[in-house]
Short mmCIF file of C-alpha atoms and ligand atoms in Angstrom, two decimals:
data_model
loop_
_atom_site.label_atom_id
_atom_site.label_comp_id
_atom_site.label_asym_id
_atom_site.label_seq_id
_atom_site.Cartn_x
_atom_site.Cartn_y
_atom_site.Cartn_z
CA UNK A 1323 -1.40 14.89 -124.20
CA UNK A 1324 -0.11 13.34 -120.99
CA UNK A 1325 0.42 9.57 -120.99
CA UNK A 1326 -1.20 8.06 -117.89
CA UNK A 1327 -0.79 4.46 -116.74
CA UNK A 1328 -3.42 3.20 -114.30
CA UNK A 1329 -2.40 0.06 -112.39
CA UNK A 1330 -5.36 -2.11 -111.40
CA UNK A 1331 -8.73 -2.77 -113.02
CA UNK A 1332 -10.95 -2.76 -109.95
CA UNK A 1333 -13.68 -0.17 -109.46
CA UNK A 1334 -11.12 2.48 -108.51
CA UNK A 1335 -8.82 1.96 -111.51
CA UNK A 1336 -11.78 1.75 -113.92
CA UNK A 1337 -13.44 4.86 -112.46
CA UNK A 1338 -10.13 6.73 -112.77
CA UNK A 1339 -9.63 5.54 -116.38
CA UNK A 1340 -13.18 6.59 -117.25
CA UNK A 1341 -12.77 10.01 -115.65
CA UNK A 1342 -9.34 10.71 -117.16
CA UNK A 1343 -10.37 9.68 -120.67
CA UNK A 1344 -13.62 11.68 -120.57
CA UNK A 1345 -12.26 14.90 -122.02
CA UNK A 1346 -9.87 13.04 -124.34
CA UNK A 1347 -7.03 15.24 -123.06
CA UNK A 1348 -4.89 12.32 -121.91
CA UNK A 1349 -3.65 9.02 -123.31
CA UNK A 1350 -4.82 6.48 -120.72
CA UNK A 1351 -3.72 2.86 -120.47
CA UNK A 1352 -5.06 0.64 -117.71
CA UNK A 1353 -2.96 -2.41 -116.78
CA UNK A 1354 -4.82 -5.26 -115.08
CA UNK A 1355 -3.16 -8.49 -114.00
CA UNK A 1356 -6.32 -10.63 -114.30
CA UNK A 1357 -9.58 -9.29 -115.78
CA UNK A 1358 -11.37 -6.12 -114.74
CA UNK A 1359 -13.52 -6.56 -111.62
CA UNK A 1360 -12.08 -9.97 -110.78
CA UNK A 1361 -11.40 -9.22 -107.09
CA UNK A 1362 -13.21 -7.17 -104.39
CA UNK A 1363 -14.77 -4.83 -106.93
CA UNK A 1364 -16.68 -7.61 -108.63
CA UNK A 1365 -17.48 -9.39 -105.38
CA UNK A 1366 -18.89 -6.50 -103.31
CA UNK A 1367 -22.48 -6.28 -102.09
CA UNK A 1368 -22.99 -2.92 -103.81
CA UNK A 1369 -24.28 -0.82 -100.92
CA UNK A 1370 -23.83 2.92 -101.33
CA UNK A 1371 -24.27 3.55 -97.66
CA UNK A 1372 -22.64 6.65 -96.16
CA UNK A 1373 -25.06 6.73 -93.22
CA UNK A 1374 -25.24 3.11 -92.14
CA UNK A 1375 -21.47 2.85 -92.65
CA UNK A 1376 -21.23 5.91 -90.35
CA UNK A 1377 -19.52 8.08 -92.97
CA UNK A 1378 -22.14 10.83 -92.72
CA UNK A 1379 -23.67 13.24 -95.23
CA UNK A 1380 -21.05 15.98 -95.20
CA UNK A 1381 -18.15 13.61 -95.63
CA UNK A 1382 -16.58 12.05 -98.74
CA UNK A 1383 -19.21 9.27 -98.60
CA UNK A 1384 -22.12 11.68 -99.02
CA UNK A 1385 -20.25 13.68 -101.68
CA UNK A 1386 -19.47 10.54 -103.67
CA UNK A 1387 -23.05 9.25 -103.49
CA UNK A 1388 -24.19 12.63 -104.87
CA UNK A 1389 -22.03 12.02 -107.97
CA UNK A 1390 -23.72 8.68 -108.73
CA UNK A 1391 -26.87 9.68 -110.67
CA UNK A 1392 -24.91 11.65 -113.27
CA UNK A 1393 -22.19 8.98 -113.52
CA UNK A 1394 -24.75 6.20 -113.94
CA UNK A 1395 -26.62 8.10 -116.67
CA UNK A 1396 -23.37 8.57 -118.57
CA UNK A 1397 -21.87 5.07 -118.29
CA UNK A 1398 -25.17 3.29 -119.02
CA UNK A 1399 -25.03 4.79 -122.53
CA UNK A 1400 -22.49 2.05 -123.28
CA UNK A 1401 -25.32 -0.51 -123.05
CA UNK A 1402 -24.63 -2.00 -119.60
CA UNK A 1403 -27.24 -1.31 -116.91
CA UNK A 1404 -25.68 -0.99 -113.46
CA UNK A 1405 -28.91 -1.52 -111.45
CA UNK A 1406 -28.50 1.69 -109.44
CA UNK A 1407 -31.43 2.43 -107.18
CA UNK A 1408 -32.06 4.57 -104.16
CA UNK A 1409 -33.75 2.88 -101.23
CA UNK A 1410 -34.22 2.99 -97.50
CA UNK A 1411 -31.89 1.25 -95.09
CA UNK A 1412 -33.22 0.13 -91.72
CA UNK A 1413 -30.56 -0.13 -89.00
CA UNK A 1414 -32.09 -2.42 -86.37
CA UNK A 1415 -31.81 -2.05 -82.60
CA UNK A 1416 -32.22 -5.31 -80.70
CA UNK A 1417 -30.86 -4.02 -77.40
CA UNK A 1418 -31.30 -0.88 -75.31
CA UNK A 1419 -27.67 0.07 -75.94
CA UNK A 1420 -28.09 -0.30 -79.72
CA UNK A 1421 -31.20 1.87 -79.54
CA UNK A 1422 -29.34 4.58 -77.60
CA UNK A 1423 -26.46 4.67 -80.11
CA UNK A 1424 -28.72 4.65 -83.17
CA UNK A 1425 -31.04 7.32 -81.82
CA UNK A 1426 -28.02 9.58 -81.22
CA UNK A 1427 -26.66 9.15 -84.75
CA UNK A 1428 -29.85 9.18 -86.78
CA UNK A 1429 -32.23 11.99 -87.65
CA UNK A 1430 -35.02 9.56 -88.30
CA UNK A 1431 -36.12 6.94 -85.77
CA UNK A 1432 -38.93 4.39 -86.13
CA UNK A 1433 -40.41 2.64 -83.12
CA UNK A 1434 -40.81 -1.13 -83.38
CA UNK A 1435 -44.39 -0.99 -84.70
CA UNK A 1436 -43.50 1.47 -87.47
CA UNK A 1437 -40.39 -0.47 -88.44
CA UNK A 1438 -42.36 -3.73 -88.62
CA UNK A 1439 -45.03 -2.02 -90.67
CA UNK A 1440 -42.41 -1.09 -93.28
CA UNK A 1441 -40.68 -4.47 -93.17
CA UNK A 1442 -43.08 -7.04 -91.68
CA UNK A 1443 -40.55 -9.91 -91.73
CA UNK A 1444 -37.90 -8.28 -89.52
CA UNK A 1445 -37.39 -9.81 -86.10
CA UNK A 1446 -40.35 -9.22 -83.74
CA UNK A 1447 -37.81 -8.60 -80.95
CA UNK A 1448 -36.54 -5.30 -82.39
CA UNK A 1449 -36.88 -2.21 -80.20
CA UNK A 1450 -36.92 0.08 -83.23
CA UNK A 1451 -34.84 1.09 -86.23
CA UNK A 1452 -32.99 4.09 -87.63
CA UNK A 1453 -33.95 4.79 -91.22
CA UNK A 1454 -31.64 6.26 -93.88
CA UNK A 1455 -32.01 7.19 -97.54
CA UNK A 1456 -29.23 5.31 -99.31
CA UNK A 1457 -28.70 3.42 -102.58
CA UNK A 1458 -27.23 0.33 -104.18
CA UNK A 1459 -25.70 -0.77 -107.44
CA UNK A 1460 -24.51 -4.08 -108.93
CA UNK A 1461 -20.72 -3.72 -108.65
CA UNK A 1462 -19.56 -6.04 -111.45
CA UNK A 1463 -21.91 -4.29 -113.87
CA UNK A 1464 -20.61 -0.91 -112.73
CA UNK A 1465 -16.99 -1.97 -113.25
CA UNK A 1466 -17.75 -3.29 -116.75
CA UNK A 1467 -19.71 -0.15 -117.65
CA UNK A 1468 -16.86 2.09 -116.45
CA UNK A 1469 -14.31 0.03 -118.39
CA UNK A 1470 -16.35 -0.07 -121.59
CA UNK A 1471 -17.04 3.68 -121.39
CA UNK A 1472 -13.34 4.38 -120.85
CA UNK A 1473 -12.48 2.34 -123.97
CA UNK A 1474 -15.11 4.21 -125.99
CA UNK A 1475 -13.48 7.46 -124.84
CA UNK A 1476 -10.11 6.29 -126.17
CA UNK A 1477 -8.55 4.54 -123.15
CA UNK A 1478 -6.72 1.27 -123.64
CA UNK A 1479 -7.40 -1.58 -121.20
CA UNK A 1480 -4.87 -4.39 -121.11
CA UNK A 1481 -6.12 -7.41 -119.18
CA UNK A 1482 -3.81 -10.31 -118.31
CA UNK A 1483 -1.04 -7.73 -117.85
CA UNK A 1484 0.66 -7.86 -114.44
CA UNK A 1485 2.81 -4.87 -113.53
CA UNK A 1486 6.18 -6.15 -112.38
CA UNK A 1487 7.69 -2.84 -111.31
CA UNK A 1488 8.11 0.87 -111.89
CA UNK A 1489 11.27 2.71 -113.01
CA UNK A 1490 12.01 5.87 -111.04
CA UNK A 1491 14.63 8.47 -112.06
CA UNK A 1492 15.14 11.81 -110.31
CA UNK A 1493 12.08 11.21 -108.12
CA UNK A 1494 9.78 10.68 -111.10
CA UNK A 1495 8.28 7.46 -112.43
CA UNK A 1496 9.32 7.12 -116.07
CA UNK A 1497 7.91 3.76 -117.07
CA UNK A 1498 5.95 0.75 -115.91
CA UNK A 1499 7.31 -2.74 -116.50
CA UNK A 1500 4.95 -5.42 -117.78
CA UNK A 1501 5.84 -8.78 -119.37
CA UNK A 1502 7.74 -8.14 -122.61
CA UNK A 1503 7.13 -4.40 -122.57
CA UNK A 1504 7.77 -1.13 -120.83
CA UNK A 1505 4.90 1.41 -120.74
CA UNK A 1506 6.12 5.03 -120.78
CA UNK A 1507 4.08 7.30 -118.53
CA UNK A 1508 4.00 10.96 -117.49
CA UNK A 1509 1.73 9.99 -114.60
CA UNK A 1510 1.06 6.67 -112.89
CA UNK A 1511 -2.03 5.96 -110.79
CA UNK A 1512 -1.57 3.08 -108.36
CA UNK A 1513 -4.99 1.47 -107.79
CA UNK A 1514 -4.00 -2.14 -107.19
CA UNK A 1515 -6.19 -2.66 -104.11
CA UNK A 1516 -4.51 -4.65 -101.32
CA UNK A 1517 -1.58 -5.40 -103.67
CA UNK A 1518 -0.69 -1.68 -103.87
CA UNK A 1519 1.75 -1.77 -100.92
CA UNK A 1520 3.83 -4.46 -102.60
CA UNK A 1521 4.22 -2.32 -105.73
CA UNK A 1522 5.01 0.85 -103.76
CA UNK A 1523 7.59 -0.67 -101.39
CA UNK A 1524 10.49 -1.09 -103.92
CA UNK A 1525 10.17 2.66 -104.66
CA UNK A 1526 10.72 3.51 -101.00
CA UNK A 1527 7.05 4.49 -100.58
CA UNK A 1528 5.52 3.15 -97.38
CA UNK A 1529 1.88 2.40 -97.97
CA UNK A 1530 0.10 0.47 -95.23
CA UNK A 1531 -2.74 -1.18 -97.13
CA UNK A 1532 -3.57 -4.70 -96.00
CA UNK A 1533 -6.04 -7.33 -97.19
CA UNK A 1534 -9.20 -7.63 -95.10
CA UNK A 1535 -11.26 -10.65 -96.09
CA UNK A 1536 -15.01 -10.25 -96.43
CA UNK A 1537 -17.39 -13.16 -96.98
CA UNK A 1538 -20.85 -13.04 -98.53
CA UNK A 1539 -23.80 -15.42 -98.94
CA UNK A 1540 -26.61 -15.18 -101.49
CA UNK A 1541 -29.95 -16.42 -100.15
CA UNK A 1542 -33.10 -17.24 -102.13
CA UNK A 1543 -36.04 -16.76 -99.72
CA UNK A 1544 -39.10 -19.02 -99.96
CA UNK A 1545 -41.19 -15.88 -100.48
CA UNK A 1546 -40.44 -12.19 -101.04
CA UNK A 1547 -39.56 -10.90 -97.59
CA UNK A 1548 -37.53 -7.68 -97.80
CA UNK A 1549 -37.69 -4.54 -99.90
CA UNK A 1550 -35.22 -2.43 -97.92
CA UNK A 1551 -31.63 -2.98 -96.85
CA UNK A 1552 -31.42 -4.18 -93.24
CA UNK A 1553 -28.27 -3.67 -91.15
CA UNK A 1554 -27.41 -4.89 -87.70
CA UNK A 1555 -24.06 -4.82 -85.88
CA UNK A 1556 -22.00 -4.16 -89.03
CA UNK A 1557 -23.72 -6.92 -91.04
CA UNK A 1558 -26.28 -6.31 -93.78
CA UNK A 1559 -29.01 -7.91 -95.87
CA UNK A 1560 -29.30 -6.46 -99.35
CA UNK A 1561 -32.36 -7.34 -101.48
CA UNK A 1562 -31.28 -7.68 -105.12
CA UNK A 1563 -33.35 -7.10 -108.29
CA UNK A 1564 -33.43 -10.87 -109.04
CA UNK A 1565 -35.26 -11.62 -105.75
CA UNK A 1566 -32.20 -12.91 -103.88
CA UNK A 1567 -30.81 -11.42 -100.69
CA UNK A 1568 -27.09 -10.90 -100.17
CA UNK A 1569 -25.96 -11.34 -96.56
CA UNK A 1570 -22.59 -9.85 -95.56
CA UNK A 1571 -20.03 -9.54 -94.31
CA UNK A 1572 -17.08 -10.64 -92.23
CA UNK A 1573 -13.90 -8.62 -91.60
CA UNK A 1574 -10.87 -10.85 -91.16
CA UNK A 1575 -7.11 -10.33 -91.26
CA UNK A 1576 -5.90 -13.58 -92.83
CA UNK A 1577 -3.40 -12.35 -95.40
CA UNK A 1578 -4.12 -12.93 -99.08
CA UNK A 1579 -6.42 -15.94 -98.59
CA UNK A 1580 -9.70 -15.18 -100.45
CA UNK A 1581 -11.56 -18.40 -99.59
CA UNK A 1582 -14.82 -18.47 -97.61
CA UNK A 1583 -14.90 -20.50 -94.38
CA UNK A 1584 -17.49 -22.56 -92.51
CA UNK A 1585 -17.26 -20.20 -89.53
CA UNK A 1586 -17.69 -17.08 -91.65
CA UNK A 1587 -20.63 -18.43 -93.62
CA UNK A 1588 -22.22 -19.90 -90.46
CA UNK A 1589 -22.06 -16.51 -88.74
CA UNK A 1590 -23.71 -14.78 -91.70
CA UNK A 1591 -26.51 -17.38 -91.81
CA UNK A 1592 -27.15 -16.95 -88.08
CA UNK A 1593 -27.24 -13.16 -88.46
CA UNK A 1594 -29.68 -13.40 -91.41
CA UNK A 1595 -32.09 -15.68 -89.53
CA UNK A 1596 -31.90 -13.50 -86.40
CA UNK A 1597 -32.63 -10.24 -88.25
CA UNK A 1598 -35.26 -11.69 -90.61
CA UNK A 1599 -36.40 -15.07 -89.21
CA UNK A 1600 -37.99 -16.34 -92.48
CA UNK A 1601 -34.50 -16.37 -94.00
CA UNK A 1602 -33.79 -19.46 -91.86
CA UNK A 1603 -35.65 -21.43 -94.53
CA UNK A 1604 -34.03 -19.70 -97.53
CA UNK A 1605 -31.91 -21.64 -100.02
CA UNK A 1606 -28.20 -20.86 -100.10
CA UNK A 1607 -27.39 -19.99 -103.73
CA UNK A 1608 -23.81 -18.81 -103.50
CA UNK A 1609 -21.01 -18.33 -101.01
CA UNK A 1610 -17.91 -16.25 -101.80
CA UNK A 1611 -15.22 -13.98 -100.39
CA UNK A 1612 -12.77 -11.31 -101.49
CA UNK A 1613 -10.07 -9.04 -100.07
CA UNK A 1614 -10.74 -5.39 -99.24
CA UNK A 1615 -7.86 -2.89 -99.26
CA UNK A 1616 -7.81 -1.81 -95.59
CA UNK A 1617 -5.73 0.88 -93.87
CA UNK A 1618 -4.91 1.13 -90.14
CA UNK A 1619 -7.07 4.27 -89.65
CA UNK A 1620 -9.84 3.11 -91.98
CA UNK A 1621 -9.33 6.03 -94.38
CA UNK A 1622 -8.46 5.74 -98.07
CA UNK A 1623 -5.13 6.99 -99.42
CA UNK A 1624 -5.71 9.28 -102.41
CA UNK A 1625 -3.08 11.72 -103.69
CA UNK A 1626 0.60 12.03 -104.60
CA UNK A 1627 3.04 9.50 -103.17
CA UNK A 1628 5.53 11.08 -100.79
CA UNK A 1629 8.73 11.84 -102.72
CA UNK A 1630 7.43 10.81 -106.18
CA UNK A 1631 5.30 13.63 -107.50
CA UNK A 1632 3.94 11.91 -110.63
CA UNK A 1633 2.84 8.77 -108.78
CA UNK A 1634 -0.74 9.08 -107.52
CA UNK A 1635 -2.06 6.66 -104.91
CA UNK A 1636 -5.72 5.66 -105.07
CA UNK A 1637 -6.35 2.81 -102.69
CA UNK A 1638 -7.28 1.79 -99.14
CA UNK A 1639 -11.06 2.17 -99.58
CA UNK A 1640 -11.75 -0.81 -97.35
CA UNK A 1641 -15.56 -1.38 -96.95
CA UNK A 1642 -16.62 1.53 -99.16
CA UNK A 1643 -14.70 1.44 -102.42
CA UNK A 1644 -17.81 1.11 -104.58
CA UNK A 1645 -19.36 4.12 -102.84
CA UNK A 1646 -16.17 6.19 -102.98
CA UNK A 1647 -15.10 5.42 -106.58
CA UNK A 1648 -16.70 8.49 -108.27
CA UNK A 1649 -15.19 10.96 -105.79
CA UNK A 1650 -11.80 9.23 -105.90
CA UNK A 1651 -11.75 9.53 -109.70
CA UNK A 1652 -12.55 13.26 -109.40
CA UNK A 1653 -9.73 13.80 -106.89
CA UNK A 1654 -7.23 11.97 -109.11
CA UNK A 1655 -8.33 14.01 -112.15
CA UNK A 1656 -7.87 17.25 -110.20
CA UNK A 1657 -4.30 16.25 -109.31
CA UNK A 1658 -3.30 15.92 -112.97
CA UNK A 1659 -2.97 19.28 -114.79
C1 FAD B 2071 -17.32 -8.97 -99.24
C2 FAD B 2071 -17.18 -7.53 -99.61
C3 FAD B 2071 -18.29 -6.71 -99.66
C4 FAD B 2071 -18.16 -5.37 -100.00
N1 FAD B 2071 -19.27 -4.59 -100.08
C5 FAD B 2071 -19.15 -3.28 -100.42
C6 FAD B 2071 -20.30 -2.47 -100.55
O1 FAD B 2071 -21.43 -2.94 -100.36
N2 FAD B 2071 -20.14 -1.15 -100.86
C7 FAD B 2071 -18.91 -0.60 -101.06
O2 FAD B 2071 -18.82 0.60 -101.32
N3 FAD B 2071 -17.78 -1.37 -100.97
C8 FAD B 2071 -17.88 -2.69 -100.65
N4 FAD B 2071 -16.77 -3.47 -100.53
C9 FAD B 2071 -15.46 -2.83 -100.66
C10 FAD B 2071 -15.06 -2.67 -102.12
O3 FAD B 2071 -15.30 -3.88 -102.80
C11 FAD B 2071 -13.58 -2.31 -102.21
O4 FAD B 2071 -13.29 -1.19 -101.40
C12 FAD B 2071 -13.23 -1.95 -103.66
O5 FAD B 2071 -13.66 -2.96 -104.54
C13 FAD B 2071 -11.74 -1.73 -103.81
O6 FAD B 2071 -11.51 -1.49 -105.18
P1 FAD B 2071 -10.04 -1.43 -105.76
O7 FAD B 2071 -10.18 -1.12 -107.21
O8 FAD B 2071 -9.21 -0.52 -104.91
O9 FAD B 2071 -9.43 -2.88 -105.49
P2 FAD B 2071 -9.65 -4.28 -106.24
O10 FAD B 2071 -11.06 -4.52 -106.57
O11 FAD B 2071 -8.94 -5.27 -105.40
O12 FAD B 2071 -8.88 -4.08 -107.60
C14 FAD B 2071 -7.48 -4.03 -107.66
C15 FAD B 2071 -7.06 -4.64 -108.99
O13 FAD B 2071 -5.65 -4.50 -109.12
C16 FAD B 2071 -5.18 -5.63 -109.81
N5 FAD B 2071 -3.76 -5.79 -109.55
C17 FAD B 2071 -3.16 -6.13 -108.39
N6 FAD B 2071 -1.83 -6.20 -108.55
C18 FAD B 2071 -1.58 -5.88 -109.85
C19 FAD B 2071 -0.39 -5.78 -110.64
N7 FAD B 2071 0.82 -6.03 -110.11
N8 FAD B 2071 -0.51 -5.44 -111.95
C20 FAD B 2071 -1.74 -5.20 -112.50
N9 FAD B 2071 -2.89 -5.29 -111.81
C21 FAD B 2071 -2.80 -5.63 -110.50
C22 FAD B 2071 -5.99 -6.78 -109.25
O14 FAD B 2071 -6.00 -7.90 -110.12
C23 FAD B 2071 -7.37 -6.13 -109.08
O15 FAD B 2071 -8.21 -6.37 -110.20
C24 FAD B 2071 -16.87 -4.83 -100.26
C25 FAD B 2071 -15.77 -5.66 -100.23
C26 FAD B 2071 -15.89 -7.00 -99.93
C27 FAD B 2071 -14.70 -7.90 -99.93
#
């Protein structure tokens, strides 16, 4: 049995722990500084959106979405429902240029009348909308279901356990230092989100993952007004099972500051009222922000660290870590014999 230490209890670390403990071939310990899902993974909107995020069907986004139904069926046996559902996304065009771009990239185009028939509250000034089959989930529930399933499969999850460093000898990680202890490991999976670079740097591993702040607002509309996800210019409105609508999101490089701002929230409220005018009278229920792990080229980093063959990197998922978690866990599992 290989001993595997997973650093980070976000959706990526929890998905990896669940996947690696599934066949009970490995001894898995997950080390989380705070509590599982306490950062971006618990804060995310929960869109599983390879098309409207322009990741496409034949790319990792589409492949990861295809893994969801089976994963959901398995982890929900632990008693936590993750609120997975497939649904349509409407990508709105409010200008001729937006219409041109969307028509090029979408197989399915609705003219304004058809789009307004499906979603009568969207802005009457739309020129049309691209329509995609996508899905959503409630991220904090997913993280908890993954973690609980991993524990049931024999994994150990240590919350309140910050990793202080890793010991490397002869180009192999031997142990992971935590307060008052040293965890021996045959393999280490680094899934510490935007904090991953700081843990990799002392080992001589250059990993360019930076925090990208995203803000979100939960709106309670005066009446039910949306049954599909609506996206426009990189922002989205996500109808949730409790009748609220989550409006997101900003993308800001402000270091490790996870606080929402007046400007960020104001921009999201203006977007919401422009796309679906009745949302101008909605109640604001919650405002929050978190830090995505972003890379310069926008692509995740999954695989062995250069020069340290038993250190696996699993980070940099930026806007799509919830979507990409199942595929990332598969890729990590394939890298461990
Ligand atoms: C506003 C917003 C909306 C989003 N919406 C979506 C969406 O709709 N769909 C989607 O697919 N993605 C979405 N994302 C992106 C998604 O949330 C992230 O890509 C994903 O959560 C990253 O997961 P992670 O596990 O890599 O990182 P994190 O969730 O950041 O988890 C990393 C964990 O590592 C822990 N850690 C850090 N340092 C240490 C240490 N030294 N020792 C131990 N533990 C440590 C942290 O405490 C943290 O819990 C959104 C993100 C934001 C901010």
